[in-house]
XYZ file of C-alpha atoms in Angstrom:
401
model
C -57.776 61.820 13.628
C -55.728 61.469 16.683
C -57.338 58.087 17.842
C -56.742 56.951 14.074
C -52.768 58.571 14.595
C -52.716 56.392 18.289
C -53.997 53.043 16.482
C -51.344 53.396 13.447
C -49.126 53.897 16.003
C -50.227 50.680 18.101
C -50.193 49.182 14.910
C -46.840 49.766 14.064
C -45.519 48.741 17.565
C -47.242 44.944 17.037
C -45.974 44.454 13.831
C -42.263 45.687 15.177
C -42.888 43.131 18.861
C -43.875 40.330 15.734
C -40.710 40.743 13.378
C -38.214 41.004 16.734
C -40.051 38.180 18.074
C -39.342 36.320 14.515
C -35.611 37.519 14.495
C -35.348 36.017 18.081
C -36.858 32.860 17.008
C -34.731 32.327 14.007
C -31.578 33.222 16.193
C -32.390 29.878 18.642
C -32.903 28.249 15.626
C -29.575 29.089 14.162
C -27.985 28.346 17.583
C -29.525 25.121 18.332
C -28.680 24.106 14.625
C -24.892 24.919 15.060
C -25.166 23.286 18.450
C -26.145 20.308 16.873
C -23.821 19.888 13.759
C -20.646 21.115 16.841
C -21.609 17.662 18.295
C -22.187 15.269 15.353
C -19.767 16.810 13.148
C -19.514 18.766 9.585
C -22.667 20.150 7.931
C -22.175 17.901 5.333
C -20.375 14.389 5.314
C -18.278 13.697 2.046
C -18.134 10.046 1.346
C -14.950 8.933 3.183
C -11.445 8.084 -0.019
C -11.213 5.276 -1.582
C -8.263 3.700 -1.100
C -6.572 1.717 -3.903
C -4.521 -1.627 -3.708
C -2.372 -3.230 -6.309
C -1.400 -6.956 -7.029
C 0.127 -9.234 -9.785
C -0.312 -12.813 -9.548
C 1.261 -15.079 -12.165
C 1.533 -18.885 -12.378
C 5.079 -20.316 -11.611
C 7.117 -23.603 -12.283
C 7.146 -25.615 -8.625
C 10.175 -27.608 -7.873
C 9.555 -29.849 -10.708
C 9.852 -27.526 -13.398
C 5.583 -27.876 -13.411
C 3.520 -24.883 -13.370
C 1.999 -24.379 -10.034
C -0.510 -21.749 -9.934
C -2.392 -22.702 -6.573
C 0.596 -21.325 -4.756
C 0.591 -18.111 -5.944
C -3.166 -17.390 -5.998
C -3.249 -18.563 -1.340
C -0.551 -16.198 -1.542
C -2.744 -12.947 -3.388
C -5.293 -14.173 -1.707
C -4.526 -14.158 1.621
C -2.114 -10.965 1.647
C -5.192 -8.829 0.063
C -8.002 -10.656 2.741
C -4.971 -9.062 5.424
C -5.449 -5.766 4.149
C -9.144 -6.104 3.478
C -10.316 -7.403 7.166
C -9.000 -3.787 9.149
C -9.798 -1.582 6.486
C -11.229 1.290 7.744
C -12.039 3.099 4.873
C -13.366 1.533 1.061
C -10.930 -0.586 -0.299
C -10.745 -1.280 -4.175
C -8.197 -4.135 -5.347
C -6.512 -4.343 -8.406
C -5.526 -8.160 -9.405
C -3.385 -8.613 -12.225
C -3.072 -11.713 -13.990
C -3.002 -14.688 -16.314
C -6.275 -15.456 -18.237
C -7.154 -19.269 -16.600
C -6.556 -17.171 -13.073
C -9.304 -14.831 -13.875
C -12.355 -16.860 -13.333
C -10.517 -18.664 -10.076
C -9.903 -14.975 -8.363
C -13.386 -13.546 -9.027
C -14.959 -17.042 -7.474
C -12.668 -16.438 -4.109
C -13.728 -13.251 -3.518
C -16.969 -13.552 -4.450
C -17.110 -16.209 -1.720
C -16.594 -13.194 0.562
C -19.334 -12.677 3.010
C -21.575 -9.431 2.825
C -20.130 -7.575 5.560
C -16.502 -7.394 3.883
C -17.841 -7.117 0.391
C -19.813 -4.140 1.329
C -16.357 -1.867 1.466
C -14.127 -3.641 -0.406
C -14.433 -4.179 -4.169
C -12.241 -5.301 -6.517
C -11.192 -5.711 -10.438
C -9.348 -8.315 -12.516
C -7.327 -7.505 -15.192
C -4.761 -9.798 -17.622
C -1.358 -9.078 -17.448
C -0.804 -7.366 -20.830
C 3.085 -6.646 -21.142
C 1.987 -6.270 -25.460
C 0.401 -3.015 -25.365
C 3.865 -1.505 -23.516
C 6.940 -3.020 -24.271
C 8.108 -4.225 -27.920
C 7.977 -7.311 -28.716
C 11.124 -8.298 -28.329
C 11.379 -8.022 -25.090
C 7.949 -9.202 -23.427
C 9.027 -12.913 -22.890
C 11.910 -11.142 -21.096
C 9.837 -8.976 -19.221
C 7.871 -11.890 -18.116
C 10.515 -14.194 -16.370
C 12.337 -11.404 -15.216
C 13.319 -12.833 -11.885
C 9.591 -13.822 -11.170
C 6.788 -14.219 -13.845
C 5.096 -11.601 -14.607
C 6.689 -9.394 -11.494
C 7.814 -6.682 -13.584
C 4.634 -5.606 -14.378
C 4.585 -3.625 -11.531
C 7.012 -1.075 -13.097
C 3.923 -0.579 -15.929
C 1.288 0.533 -13.208
C 1.570 3.777 -13.370
C 0.531 3.890 -17.024
C -1.797 0.998 -16.481
C -3.612 2.520 -13.750
C -3.206 6.507 -14.880
C -6.644 6.495 -15.881
C -8.209 4.914 -13.008
C -7.007 6.050 -9.629
C -4.391 8.745 -9.323
C -2.744 6.978 -6.694
C -2.397 3.571 -5.329
C -0.536 0.699 -2.609
C 1.166 -1.741 -4.467
C 1.692 -5.294 -2.552
C 3.858 -8.456 -3.332
C 1.913 -11.798 -2.605
C 3.861 -12.617 0.234
C 2.815 -9.526 2.617
C 0.480 -9.667 5.618
C -0.971 -6.957 6.716
C -1.713 -6.729 10.864
C -2.409 -2.689 10.998
C -4.818 -1.388 9.216
C -4.251 -0.628 5.518
C -5.052 2.974 5.933
C -2.266 4.431 8.045
C -0.029 3.805 4.963
C -2.173 5.532 2.921
C -1.973 8.266 4.673
C 1.734 7.984 3.499
C 0.522 9.780 0.251
C 0.103 12.960 2.302
C 3.196 12.980 4.186
C 5.172 13.462 0.842
C 6.263 16.552 -0.136
C 5.818 18.322 -3.272
C 9.001 16.606 -5.077
C 8.163 13.156 -4.490
C 6.662 10.102 -6.404
C 6.637 7.232 -4.102
C 7.434 5.954 -0.702
C 9.042 2.667 -0.193
C 10.918 1.433 2.492
C 15.019 0.421 2.432
C 16.534 -3.117 2.652
C 18.167 -2.436 6.101
C 17.312 -0.840 9.597
C 20.579 0.708 9.591
C 22.433 2.935 6.852
C 24.618 1.243 4.443
C 28.409 1.389 3.496
C 29.778 2.484 0.251
C 30.207 5.036 -2.339
C 27.677 7.762 -3.198
C 28.864 6.920 -6.661
C 28.035 3.345 -6.640
C 24.838 3.394 -8.743
C 23.526 0.579 -6.069
C 22.690 3.199 -3.470
C 20.486 6.121 -2.742
C 21.865 8.971 -1.058
C 19.638 9.857 1.804
C 20.536 12.442 5.282
C 20.331 9.427 6.924
C 22.793 7.698 4.844
C 22.892 5.657 1.547
C 20.059 2.740 1.815
C 18.900 0.413 -1.042
C 14.698 0.004 -1.135
C 12.758 -3.519 -0.918
C 9.710 -2.703 -3.528
C 7.735 -5.463 -1.805
C 5.422 -2.910 -0.571
C 5.149 0.453 -2.445
C 2.958 3.692 -1.740
C 2.846 4.971 -5.577
C 1.157 8.620 -6.217
C 0.854 7.533 -10.275
C 0.091 11.286 -10.854
C 3.753 12.363 -9.969
C 5.258 9.795 -11.548
C 4.121 10.562 -14.746
C 4.470 14.202 -15.097
C 7.745 14.600 -12.878
C 11.121 14.697 -14.874
C 13.161 11.890 -14.557
C 16.650 12.314 -14.825
C 18.242 9.452 -17.092
C 21.684 7.874 -15.638
C 25.392 9.360 -16.921
C 28.754 8.326 -16.894
C 30.374 11.659 -15.348
C 28.520 14.426 -13.086
C 28.211 17.546 -15.093
C 28.541 20.683 -13.260
C 26.172 22.170 -15.403
C 22.769 20.134 -14.892
C 20.819 21.530 -17.645
C 22.570 19.396 -20.090
C 21.489 16.075 -18.441
C 18.793 14.469 -20.010
C 15.600 14.080 -18.282
C 12.319 12.425 -19.540
C 8.883 11.283 -17.965
C 8.017 8.144 -16.428
C 7.022 5.634 -18.988
C 9.035 3.237 -21.610
C 11.027 6.341 -22.691
C 12.494 6.004 -19.021
C 12.546 2.140 -18.587
C 13.756 0.447 -21.314
C 17.378 2.575 -21.406
C 17.702 1.935 -18.035
C 17.237 -1.872 -18.583
C 19.358 -1.887 -21.882
C 21.875 -0.293 -19.751
C 21.934 -2.261 -16.513
C 20.521 -5.468 -17.571
C 23.314 -7.194 -16.508
C 23.539 -5.814 -13.044
C 20.007 -5.597 -12.442
C 18.659 -9.383 -12.503
C 15.279 -8.554 -10.954
C 13.161 -4.980 -11.796
C 13.969 -4.204 -7.849
C 17.245 -3.475 -8.579
C 16.517 -1.284 -11.634
C 14.277 0.898 -9.507
C 16.835 0.948 -7.018
C 18.970 1.725 -9.516
C 16.729 4.797 -11.323
C 16.030 5.897 -7.453
C 19.698 6.747 -6.999
C 19.968 8.854 -10.093
C 16.534 10.715 -8.821
C 16.723 10.318 -4.770
C 14.785 13.631 -4.793
C 11.707 11.933 -5.812
C 12.015 8.974 -3.166
C 10.296 8.769 0.327
C 11.670 6.526 2.811
C 9.231 4.710 3.846
C 9.108 3.316 7.790
C 10.693 -0.515 7.627
C 7.613 -1.215 9.825
C 5.281 -0.893 6.378
C 8.121 -3.899 5.169
C 8.808 -5.773 7.892
C 10.956 -8.739 6.055
C 13.060 -12.051 8.188
C 15.725 -10.370 7.841
C 14.582 -7.901 10.632
C 13.849 -10.787 12.537
C 17.371 -13.225 12.752
C 20.006 -11.419 15.140
C 20.791 -8.222 16.590
C 22.606 -6.617 13.624
C 19.505 -5.440 11.690
C 16.837 -4.878 13.502
C 13.648 -2.227 12.554
C 13.580 0.291 15.672
C 10.473 1.779 14.502
C 8.832 -1.466 14.153
C 9.907 -1.944 17.830
C 8.824 1.017 19.134
C 4.839 0.431 17.686
C 4.760 -2.567 16.397
C 4.750 -3.615 12.409
C 2.256 -2.475 9.658
C 3.119 -5.228 6.946
C 5.101 -8.437 7.739
C 7.186 -9.615 4.319
C 8.096 -13.222 4.123
C 10.703 -12.730 1.482
C 12.876 -15.896 0.894
C 9.906 -18.224 1.253
C 9.804 -17.670 4.994
C 5.784 -17.842 5.019
C 6.553 -22.018 3.313
C 9.795 -23.063 5.192
C 10.979 -24.315 8.483
C 13.824 -21.423 9.475
C 11.004 -18.888 10.592
C 8.206 -20.162 11.868
C 7.475 -17.024 13.495
C 6.462 -15.594 9.982
C 4.910 -19.251 8.789
C 2.572 -19.280 11.334
C 1.574 -15.650 10.928
C 0.568 -16.344 7.027
C -0.969 -19.805 8.119
C -3.180 -18.271 10.238
C -4.732 -15.424 7.790
C -4.480 -18.783 5.536
C -6.962 -21.002 7.488
C -9.094 -17.446 8.688
C -12.869 -17.904 6.826
C -13.892 -14.593 7.971
C -15.385 -15.557 11.115
C -16.855 -12.203 13.328
C -14.839 -14.070 16.532
C -11.141 -12.976 15.340
C -9.654 -13.384 18.567
C -10.509 -17.261 18.114
C -10.524 -17.923 14.549
C -7.021 -16.142 14.043
C -5.290 -14.332 16.683
C -5.424 -17.867 19.461
C -4.264 -19.750 16.292
C -1.403 -17.512 15.783
C -0.238 -17.613 19.343
C -0.880 -20.999 19.423
C 1.229 -22.135 16.591
C 3.612 -20.013 17.521
C 4.431 -21.400 21.224
C 4.411 -24.850 19.323
C 6.929 -24.103 16.921
C 9.062 -21.182 17.068
C 10.675 -21.979 20.801
C 14.178 -21.555 20.841
C 14.462 -19.072 17.956
C 15.727 -15.926 17.874
C 12.377 -14.810 15.578
C 10.558 -15.476 18.826
C 11.984 -12.761 21.126
C 10.993 -10.147 18.245
C 7.777 -11.749 18.091
C 6.216 -8.701 20.056
C 6.486 -6.898 16.656
C 3.897 -8.807 15.432
C 1.587 -9.981 18.226
C 1.197 -6.075 19.291
C -0.087 -4.991 15.717
C -2.100 -8.128 14.834
C -3.918 -8.276 18.776
C -5.142 -4.622 18.926
C -6.172 -5.084 15.184
C -8.331 -7.323 16.137
C -9.704 -5.771 19.840
C -10.578 -2.603 17.949
C -12.430 -4.909 15.025
C -14.237 -7.015 17.314
C -15.408 -4.100 19.148
C -16.769 -2.750 16.667
C -18.618 -4.996 15.524
C -20.216 -5.657 19.088
């Protein structure tokens, strides 16, 4: 009986040792797994966020009054090429255009190399004012300043079921930094802000706060340039927008507020169409009455050629850290007034996604800059462009290698 009891004790001790051994093995395994996780990242890698870029492109009359589709197509394709080239995360491009231009856009983008198309998708839709405007206004809005330009005002309604946010860009824009940095502005907005848009000038403007053409900001009065906009559609559509009013009222509750849409756009249009010759001015007036909804985007993301003409209007943030997007307003990409901007556009226009970006993109730009921009004021500011472009080119080439 004593031996049996002794044997049982031995069995129990053996089992306890086995259990302790397994506990040790499991502990070592867990430590090892945790170490691997620390070295390689999180336990499960979530897919990268898809960015959205919207563009509107329609044919327009040339100097002879003949409808031209090549120039707006070339501009739009060059803009989305620059955005696609340097983007880190997946990018979806929304193109709104006329029916006869849809297949031409498809042909051009489908010819892009697979390494680009692997992270860039696109959709092309017709410009459709009929769904959102009363018939009597369709023709007016289509021709308002430039063909189809006003369609960008409708983008929150058009894309609300597709994405909660998007970057809008005019076609005469070249992105020279990863568009991811611009997309990050969405997270920089406070809980009230619905859009981030750059000021037209690099300094506060003089004027009255009561003038509906100016927006009040802690840094002073400013106006916006809508060539590049970061738009939070969800907030734009859910926020209460204040309608214009003639006299300030002490009781703000008496002022009428509406959601973004036709109920907001048409009253503003009817009231200010004589003063607002284009939709940019109308949007500027709308934010005059709703300044808390607007975030001031750094001017480096809308570096216009008027920042490159004299010392009276500069973009200090671009001077320090380089431009992110170059905006060739007043046809700066096509005339000889500003060869620095024209050289940039033509270099991207002719670049055909060759892997050696230094040879086929950067060097052609620098060479044309040296040949055509000598003696111009903007050449002294060209580091604002070249610094960013060199950095983006070198990063992309190092990744490809």
